[in-house]
PDB file of C-alpha atoms in Angstrom:
ATOM      1  CA  ALA A   1     -39.745 -90.878 -59.815  1.00 76.00           C
ATOM      2  CA  GLN A   2     -37.733 -87.796 -60.429  1.00 84.00           C
ATOM      3  CA  THR A   3     -38.348 -84.687 -58.600  1.00 92.00           C
ATOM      4  CA  VAL A   4     -37.215 -81.140 -59.157  1.00 96.00           C
ATOM      5  CA  THR A   5     -36.825 -78.602 -56.569  1.00 97.00           C
ATOM      6  CA  GLN A   6     -36.579 -74.812 -57.066  1.00 97.00           C
ATOM      7  CA  SER A   7     -36.244 -73.527 -53.357  1.00 95.00           C
ATOM      8  CA  GLN A   8     -36.648 -69.690 -54.419  1.00 96.00           C
ATOM      9  CA  PRO A   9     -40.165 -68.880 -55.045  1.00 95.00           C
ATOM     10  CA  GLU A  10     -39.094 -65.032 -55.974  1.00 97.00           C
ATOM     11  CA  MET A  11     -35.920 -63.404 -56.656  1.00 97.00           C
ATOM     12  CA  SER A  12     -35.236 -59.598 -57.787  1.00 97.00           C
ATOM     13  CA  VAL A  13     -31.969 -58.005 -59.223  1.00 97.00           C
ATOM     14  CA  GLN A  14     -31.174 -54.778 -60.445  1.00 98.00           C
ATOM     15  CA  GLU A  15     -30.611 -54.122 -64.111  1.00 97.00           C
ATOM     16  CA  ALA A  16     -26.947 -55.315 -65.217  1.00 97.00           C
ATOM     17  CA  GLU A  17     -26.341 -57.180 -62.177  1.00 98.00           C
ATOM     18  CA  THR A  18     -25.810 -60.960 -61.859  1.00 98.00           C
ATOM     19  CA  VAL A  19     -28.393 -63.242 -60.351  1.00 98.00           C
ATOM     20  CA  THR A  20     -28.420 -67.138 -59.690  1.00 98.00           C
ATOM     21  CA  LEU A  21     -31.418 -69.249 -59.776  1.00 98.00           C
ATOM     22  CA  SER A  22     -31.284 -72.548 -57.898  1.00 98.00           C
ATOM     23  CA  CYS A  23     -32.486 -75.969 -58.840  1.00 98.00           C
ATOM     24  CA  THR A  24     -31.885 -79.306 -57.398  1.00 98.00           C
ATOM     25  CA  TYR A  25     -33.157 -82.770 -58.524  1.00 97.00           C
ATOM     26  CA  ASP A  26     -33.283 -86.245 -57.352  1.00 95.00           C
ATOM     27  CA  THR A  27     -32.806 -89.129 -59.799  1.00 91.00           C
ATOM     28  CA  SER A  28     -31.080 -92.447 -59.572  1.00 89.00           C
ATOM     29  CA  GLU A  29     -30.703 -92.382 -63.431  1.00 87.00           C
ATOM     30  CA  ASN A  30     -27.186 -91.816 -64.746  1.00 87.00           C
ATOM     31  CA  ASN A  31     -27.990 -90.524 -68.150  1.00 87.00           C
ATOM     32  CA  TYR A  32     -30.439 -87.351 -68.344  1.00 90.00           C
ATOM     33  CA  TYR A  33     -30.748 -83.988 -69.372  1.00 92.00           C
ATOM     34  CA  LEU A  34     -31.627 -80.499 -67.545  1.00 94.00           C
ATOM     35  CA  PHE A  35     -33.161 -77.578 -69.097  1.00 95.00           C
ATOM     36  CA  TRP A  36     -33.918 -74.048 -67.986  1.00 97.00           C
ATOM     37  CA  TYR A  37     -37.340 -72.578 -69.628  1.00 96.00           C
ATOM     38  CA  LYS A  38     -38.186 -68.926 -69.290  1.00 96.00           C
ATOM     39  CA  GLN A  39     -42.218 -68.188 -69.149  1.00 92.00           C
ATOM     40  CA  PRO A  40     -42.614 -64.393 -69.685  1.00 91.00           C
ATOM     41  CA  PRO A  41     -46.086 -62.691 -68.853  1.00 86.00           C
ATOM     42  CA  SER A  42     -47.220 -63.981 -72.206  1.00 83.00           C
ATOM     43  CA  ARG A  43     -46.964 -67.475 -70.841  1.00 83.00           C
ATOM     44  CA  GLN A  44     -45.026 -68.876 -73.877  1.00 85.00           C
ATOM     45  CA  MET A  45     -42.424 -71.417 -72.704  1.00 89.00           C
ATOM     46  CA  ILE A  46     -38.938 -70.732 -74.031  1.00 92.00           C
ATOM     47  CA  LEU A  47     -35.915 -72.850 -73.623  1.00 93.00           C
ATOM     48  CA  VAL A  48     -33.004 -70.901 -72.272  1.00 96.00           C
ATOM     49  CA  ILE A  49     -30.298 -73.399 -71.721  1.00 96.00           C
ATOM     50  CA  ARG A  50     -29.751 -77.197 -71.833  1.00 94.00           C
ATOM     51  CA  GLN A  51     -27.214 -79.532 -70.148  1.00 95.00           C
ATOM     52  CA  GLU A  52     -26.570 -83.052 -70.865  1.00 91.00           C
ATOM     53  CA  ALA A  53     -25.337 -85.035 -67.663  1.00 91.00           C
ATOM     54  CA  TYR A  54     -22.558 -86.823 -69.387  1.00 90.00           C
ATOM     55  CA  LYS A  55     -20.929 -83.544 -70.185  1.00 90.00           C
ATOM     56  CA  GLN A  56     -18.624 -82.209 -67.513  1.00 87.00           C
ATOM     57  CA  GLN A  57     -18.648 -78.733 -69.169  1.00 93.00           C
ATOM     58  CA  ASN A  58     -20.850 -76.227 -68.132  1.00 96.00           C
ATOM     59  CA  ALA A  59     -23.515 -74.941 -70.807  1.00 95.00           C
ATOM     60  CA  THR A  60     -23.426 -71.412 -71.762  1.00 96.00           C
ATOM     61  CA  GLU A  61     -25.789 -69.242 -73.956  1.00 95.00           C
ATOM     62  CA  ASN A  62     -24.575 -65.704 -74.214  1.00 96.00           C
ATOM     63  CA  ARG A  63     -25.548 -64.085 -70.813  1.00 97.00           C
ATOM     64  CA  PHE A  64     -26.943 -67.366 -69.487  1.00 98.00           C
ATOM     65  CA  SER A  65     -24.755 -70.101 -67.932  1.00 98.00           C
ATOM     66  CA  VAL A  66     -25.252 -73.023 -65.573  1.00 98.00           C
ATOM     67  CA  ASN A  67     -23.304 -74.592 -62.808  1.00 97.00           C
ATOM     68  CA  PHE A  68     -23.971 -78.154 -63.175  1.00 97.00           C
ATOM     69  CA  GLN A  69     -23.002 -80.269 -60.095  1.00 96.00           C
ATOM     70  CA  LYS A  70     -23.728 -84.071 -60.800  1.00 95.00           C
ATOM     71  CA  ALA A  71     -22.756 -85.453 -57.664  1.00 94.00           C
ATOM     72  CA  ALA A  72     -24.661 -82.912 -55.584  1.00 96.00           C
ATOM     73  CA  LYS A  73     -27.593 -83.019 -58.219  1.00 96.00           C
ATOM     74  CA  SER A  74     -27.661 -79.270 -58.304  1.00 97.00           C
ATOM     75  CA  PHE A  75     -28.350 -77.324 -61.595  1.00 97.00           C
ATOM     76  CA  SER A  76     -28.041 -73.455 -61.099  1.00 98.00           C
ATOM     77  CA  LEU A  77     -28.565 -71.080 -63.647  1.00 98.00           C
ATOM     78  CA  LYS A  78     -26.712 -67.728 -63.628  1.00 98.00           C
ATOM     79  CA  ILE A  79     -27.996 -64.655 -65.537  1.00 98.00           C
ATOM     80  CA  SER A  80     -25.199 -61.947 -66.130  1.00 98.00           C
ATOM     81  CA  ASP A  81     -25.906 -58.403 -67.173  1.00 98.00           C
ATOM     82  CA  SER A  82     -29.640 -58.885 -66.160  1.00 98.00           C
ATOM     83  CA  GLN A  83     -32.025 -56.971 -68.488  1.00 97.00           C
ATOM     84  CA  LEU A  84     -35.725 -55.982 -67.913  1.00 97.00           C
ATOM     85  CA  GLY A  85     -36.688 -58.320 -70.513  1.00 95.00           C
ATOM     86  CA  ASP A  86     -35.188 -61.226 -68.568  1.00 97.00           C
ATOM     87  CA  THR A  87     -38.380 -60.554 -66.053  1.00 97.00           C
ATOM     88  CA  ALA A  88     -40.078 -63.907 -66.128  1.00 96.00           C
ATOM     89  CA  MET A  89     -40.888 -67.309 -64.360  1.00 95.00           C
ATOM     90  CA  TYR A  90     -38.018 -69.647 -64.614  1.00 97.00           C
ATOM     91  CA  PHE A  91     -38.454 -73.263 -64.479  1.00 96.00           C
ATOM     92  CA  CYS A  92     -35.706 -75.966 -64.215  1.00 97.00           C
ATOM     93  CA  ALA A  93     -36.712 -79.331 -65.772  1.00 96.00           C
ATOM     94  CA  PHE A  94     -35.195 -82.634 -66.061  1.00 94.00           C
ATOM     95  CA  MET A  95     -35.660 -85.257 -68.627  1.00 91.00           C
ATOM     96  CA  ASN A  96     -34.671 -88.950 -68.175  1.00 85.00           C
ATOM     97  CA  SER A  97     -33.016 -90.098 -71.420  1.00 77.00           C
ATOM     98  CA  VAL A  98     -34.062 -93.553 -71.236  1.00 68.00           C
ATOM     99  CA  ASP A  99     -37.661 -93.016 -70.836  1.00 63.00           C
ATOM    100  CA  TYR A 100     -39.739 -93.884 -73.858  1.00 61.00           C
ATOM    101  CA  GLY A 101     -41.889 -90.753 -73.509  1.00 68.00           C
ATOM    102  CA  ASN A 102     -38.850 -88.461 -72.500  1.00 83.00           C
ATOM    103  CA  LYS A 103     -41.388 -86.329 -70.534  1.00 90.00           C
ATOM    104  CA  LEU A 104     -40.078 -83.149 -68.824  1.00 93.00           C
ATOM    105  CA  VAL A 105     -40.385 -82.983 -64.973  1.00 94.00           C
ATOM    106  CA  PHE A 106     -40.646 -79.449 -64.041  1.00 96.00           C
ATOM    107  CA  GLY A 107     -39.870 -77.553 -60.713  1.00 96.00           C
ATOM    108  CA  ALA A 108     -42.346 -75.214 -59.071  1.00 94.00           C
ATOM    109  CA  GLY A 109     -40.604 -72.271 -60.702  1.00 95.00           C
ATOM    110  CA  THR A 110     -38.872 -69.049 -59.758  1.00 96.00           C
ATOM    111  CA  ILE A 111     -40.429 -65.624 -60.539  1.00 96.00           C
ATOM    112  CA  LEU A 112     -37.384 -63.406 -61.338  1.00 98.00           C
ATOM    113  CA  ARG A 113     -38.058 -59.528 -61.330  1.00 97.00           C
ATOM    114  CA  VAL A 114     -35.459 -57.269 -62.915  1.00 97.00           C
ATOM    115  CA  LYS A 115     -35.580 -53.623 -61.481  1.00 97.00           C
ATOM    116  CA  SER A 116     -34.473 -50.507 -63.499  1.00 94.00           C
TER     117      SER A 116
ATOM    118  CA  GLU B   1     -38.292 -70.450 -87.914  1.00 77.00           C
ATOM    119  CA  PRO B   2     -40.693 -73.297 -87.500  1.00 81.00           C
ATOM    120  CA  GLU B   3     -42.862 -73.385 -84.572  1.00 90.00           C
ATOM    121  CA  VAL B   4     -45.656 -75.077 -82.738  1.00 94.00           C
ATOM    122  CA  THR B   5     -48.943 -73.437 -82.941  1.00 95.00           C
ATOM    123  CA  GLN B   6     -52.032 -74.016 -80.874  1.00 96.00           C
ATOM    124  CA  THR B   7     -55.697 -73.056 -81.276  1.00 96.00           C
ATOM    125  CA  PRO B   8     -57.728 -71.565 -79.811  1.00 96.00           C
ATOM    126  CA  SER B   9     -55.691 -69.310 -77.559  1.00 95.00           C
ATOM    127  CA  HIS B  10     -58.588 -69.271 -75.022  1.00 96.00           C
ATOM    128  CA  GLN B  11     -61.543 -71.430 -74.724  1.00 97.00           C
ATOM    129  CA  VAL B  12     -64.384 -70.940 -72.195  1.00 97.00           C
ATOM    130  CA  THR B  13     -66.841 -73.869 -71.536  1.00 97.00           C
ATOM    131  CA  GLN B  14     -69.505 -75.089 -69.159  1.00 97.00           C
ATOM    132  CA  MET B  15     -68.762 -77.874 -66.881  1.00 97.00           C
ATOM    133  CA  GLY B  16     -69.685 -81.221 -68.350  1.00 97.00           C
ATOM    134  CA  GLN B  17     -69.044 -79.945 -72.136  1.00 97.00           C
ATOM    135  CA  GLU B  18     -66.471 -81.737 -74.232  1.00 97.00           C
ATOM    136  CA  VAL B  19     -63.567 -79.727 -75.448  1.00 98.00           C
ATOM    137  CA  ILE B  20     -60.886 -80.104 -78.139  1.00 97.00           C
ATOM    138  CA  LEU B  21     -57.713 -78.507 -77.823  1.00 98.00           C
ATOM    139  CA  ARG B  22     -55.721 -78.337 -81.148  1.00 97.00           C
ATOM    140  CA  CYS B  23     -51.949 -78.112 -81.878  1.00 97.00           C
ATOM    141  CA  VAL B  24     -49.826 -78.293 -85.112  1.00 97.00           C
ATOM    142  CA  PRO B  25     -46.433 -79.547 -84.069  1.00 96.00           C
ATOM    143  CA  ILE B  26     -43.199 -78.770 -86.016  1.00 93.00           C
ATOM    144  CA  SER B  27     -43.554 -80.878 -89.277  1.00 90.00           C
ATOM    145  CA  ASN B  28     -40.582 -83.055 -88.979  1.00 86.00           C
ATOM    146  CA  HIS B  29     -40.994 -83.875 -85.245  1.00 91.00           C
ATOM    147  CA  LEU B  30     -41.970 -87.384 -84.206  1.00 90.00           C
ATOM    148  CA  TYR B  31     -42.764 -86.887 -80.457  1.00 92.00           C
ATOM    149  CA  PHE B  32     -45.687 -85.024 -79.154  1.00 95.00           C
ATOM    150  CA  TYR B  33     -46.733 -83.982 -75.547  1.00 96.00           C
ATOM    151  CA  TRP B  34     -49.500 -82.445 -73.580  1.00 98.00           C
ATOM    152  CA  TYR B  35     -48.614 -80.445 -70.327  1.00 97.00           C
ATOM    153  CA  ARG B  36     -50.918 -78.395 -68.201  1.00 96.00           C
ATOM    154  CA  GLN B  37     -50.243 -75.604 -65.711  1.00 94.00           C
ATOM    155  CA  ILE B  38     -52.888 -74.448 -63.423  1.00 93.00           C
ATOM    156  CA  LEU B  39     -52.661 -70.745 -62.682  1.00 87.00           C
ATOM    157  CA  GLY B  40     -49.596 -70.030 -60.497  1.00 82.00           C
ATOM    158  CA  GLN B  41     -48.638 -73.727 -60.163  1.00 87.00           C
ATOM    159  CA  LYS B  42     -45.964 -75.695 -61.880  1.00 89.00           C
ATOM    160  CA  VAL B  43     -46.306 -77.311 -65.272  1.00 93.00           C
ATOM    161  CA  GLU B  44     -47.384 -80.719 -65.313  1.00 95.00           C
ATOM    162  CA  PHE B  45     -46.982 -83.621 -67.716  1.00 96.00           C
ATOM    163  CA  LEU B  46     -50.078 -85.093 -69.226  1.00 97.00           C
ATOM    164  CA  VAL B  47     -49.150 -87.488 -72.024  1.00 96.00           C
ATOM    165  CA  SER B  48     -46.563 -88.298 -74.492  1.00 94.00           C
ATOM    166  CA  PHE B  49     -47.234 -89.569 -78.220  1.00 94.00           C
ATOM    167  CA  TYR B  50     -45.237 -91.400 -80.526  1.00 90.00           C
ATOM    168  CA  ASN B  51     -45.822 -93.379 -83.530  1.00 88.00           C
ATOM    169  CA  ASN B  52     -49.398 -93.011 -83.363  1.00 90.00           C
ATOM    170  CA  GLU B  53     -49.823 -94.319 -79.907  1.00 92.00           C
ATOM    171  CA  ILE B  54     -49.544 -92.917 -76.347  1.00 94.00           C
ATOM    172  CA  SER B  55     -45.997 -93.834 -75.013  1.00 91.00           C
ATOM    173  CA  GLU B  56     -46.522 -92.390 -71.385  1.00 91.00           C
ATOM    174  CA  LYS B  57     -49.362 -90.677 -69.562  1.00 93.00           C
ATOM    175  CA  SER B  58     -49.737 -89.356 -66.113  1.00 94.00           C
ATOM    176  CA  GLU B  59     -52.125 -90.017 -63.199  1.00 93.00           C
ATOM    177  CA  ILE B  60     -54.066 -86.928 -64.397  1.00 93.00           C
ATOM    178  CA  PHE B  61     -54.702 -88.175 -67.655  1.00 95.00           C
ATOM    179  CA  ASP B  62     -57.618 -90.271 -66.757  1.00 93.00           C
ATOM    180  CA  ASP B  63     -60.405 -91.790 -68.949  1.00 94.00           C
ATOM    181  CA  GLN B  64     -61.971 -88.238 -69.640  1.00 96.00           C
ATOM    182  CA  PHE B  65     -58.902 -87.351 -71.700  1.00 97.00           C
ATOM    183  CA  SER B  66     -57.654 -88.511 -75.112  1.00 97.00           C
ATOM    184  CA  VAL B  67     -55.309 -87.696 -77.750  1.00 97.00           C
ATOM    185  CA  GLU B  68     -55.235 -88.081 -81.432  1.00 95.00           C
ATOM    186  CA  ARG B  69     -53.149 -87.193 -84.598  1.00 92.00           C
ATOM    187  CA  PRO B  70     -56.061 -87.371 -87.045  1.00 85.00           C
ATOM    188  CA  ASP B  71     -54.270 -86.243 -90.106  1.00 85.00           C
ATOM    189  CA  GLY B  72     -50.687 -86.419 -89.663  1.00 79.00           C
ATOM    190  CA  SER B  73     -50.236 -82.728 -89.080  1.00 87.00           C
ATOM    191  CA  ASN B  74     -52.627 -81.861 -86.055  1.00 94.00           C
ATOM    192  CA  PHE B  75     -52.266 -83.325 -82.592  1.00 96.00           C
ATOM    193  CA  THR B  76     -55.623 -83.005 -80.387  1.00 97.00           C
ATOM    194  CA  LEU B  77     -56.547 -83.150 -76.712  1.00 98.00           C
ATOM    195  CA  LYS B  78     -59.930 -83.909 -75.917  1.00 98.00           C
ATOM    196  CA  ILE B  79     -61.555 -83.569 -72.634  1.00 97.00           C
ATOM    197  CA  ARG B  80     -64.873 -85.374 -72.609  1.00 96.00           C
ATOM    198  CA  SER B  81     -66.785 -83.874 -69.758  1.00 95.00           C
ATOM    199  CA  THR B  82     -64.923 -81.029 -68.157  1.00 97.00           C
ATOM    200  CA  LYS B  83     -64.669 -80.046 -64.704  1.00 96.00           C
ATOM    201  CA  LEU B  84     -63.931 -76.960 -62.832  1.00 96.00           C
ATOM    202  CA  GLU B  85     -60.542 -78.211 -61.963  1.00 95.00           C
ATOM    203  CA  ASP B  86     -59.528 -78.583 -65.651  1.00 97.00           C
ATOM    204  CA  SER B  87     -59.249 -74.743 -65.845  1.00 97.00           C
ATOM    205  CA  ALA B  88     -55.622 -74.314 -66.723  1.00 97.00           C
ATOM    206  CA  MET B  89     -53.443 -73.343 -69.304  1.00 95.00           C
ATOM    207  CA  TYR B  90     -52.633 -76.359 -71.701  1.00 97.00           C
ATOM    208  CA  PHE B  91     -49.413 -76.660 -73.683  1.00 96.00           C
ATOM    209  CA  CYS B  92     -48.619 -78.728 -76.662  1.00 97.00           C
ATOM    210  CA  ALA B  93     -44.939 -79.399 -77.487  1.00 96.00           C
ATOM    211  CA  SER B  94     -43.113 -81.541 -79.937  1.00 94.00           C
ATOM    212  CA  ARG B  95     -39.384 -83.023 -80.321  1.00 91.00           C
ATOM    213  CA  ALA B  96     -37.383 -84.297 -83.210  1.00 87.00           C
ATOM    214  CA  GLY B  97     -36.262 -87.614 -83.001  1.00 76.00           C
ATOM    215  CA  ASP B  98     -32.510 -86.692 -83.200  1.00 58.00           C
ATOM    216  CA  TYR B  99     -32.512 -83.868 -80.509  1.00 58.00           C
ATOM    217  CA  ASN B 100     -33.918 -83.599 -77.164  1.00 70.00           C
ATOM    218  CA  GLU B 101     -35.265 -80.153 -76.976  1.00 85.00           C
ATOM    219  CA  GLN B 102     -39.109 -79.902 -76.551  1.00 91.00           C
ATOM    220  CA  PHE B 103     -40.684 -77.019 -78.523  1.00 92.00           C
ATOM    221  CA  PHE B 104     -43.721 -75.428 -77.000  1.00 94.00           C
ATOM    222  CA  GLY B 105     -46.620 -73.935 -78.438  1.00 95.00           C
ATOM    223  CA  PRO B 106     -48.125 -70.634 -76.940  1.00 93.00           C
ATOM    224  CA  GLY B 107     -50.828 -72.473 -74.955  1.00 95.00           C
ATOM    225  CA  THR B 108     -54.422 -72.585 -74.983  1.00 97.00           C
ATOM    226  CA  ARG B 109     -56.106 -71.136 -71.880  1.00 96.00           C
ATOM    227  CA  LEU B 110     -59.238 -73.323 -70.943  1.00 98.00           C
ATOM    228  CA  THR B 111     -61.747 -71.828 -68.650  1.00 97.00           C
ATOM    229  CA  VAL B 112     -64.629 -74.305 -67.236  1.00 97.00           C
ATOM    230  CA  LEU B 113     -67.521 -72.395 -65.943  1.00 96.00           C
TER     231      LEU B 113
END
């Protein structure tokens, strides 16, 4: 079974600075997808960024980028120019592309607080 | 922009009662999911549904749980006899067949007293 580990329960960053959230995962599969979801206080789950395991290039979405290290099974999220609205719980998630159900397996989450 | 909707936003029930949580997935999506999140904990997979049948379910999804897509638009989760430990946020998600992002609804907060 796949597992996802987020070792940082809480992080804080000053507005406009850069922060990196860590995620590691364990799988024996070769084809899979990785995601970062944001959950603000409203508790809505919002997709931040996705990465296909077969792509070597790291995904980027505006201020959000990932550092995907397949051999190390590491998938960190970098947030540049942090904004107050980035304050949220961030979940790393894994999806096996060959599972019929294609469920998401989530990490425990990292609470990010952006300070003014 | 299409979105997943869920009703009610908050449901309070007595232990032992049946509850039905409702979801309307995005209209052209083919895969449907229920997840739950106990307060302060991680999001956990409950069940996935495709082609009018369960494709996978977790250990949490025991005989007290059932899912249904009664009319081609709604996707429901029924808990037959609620327990205190069923108190959680329940998220519905849907996915199109040709793209692997799951879109989540806003969640239903279930409180079992």
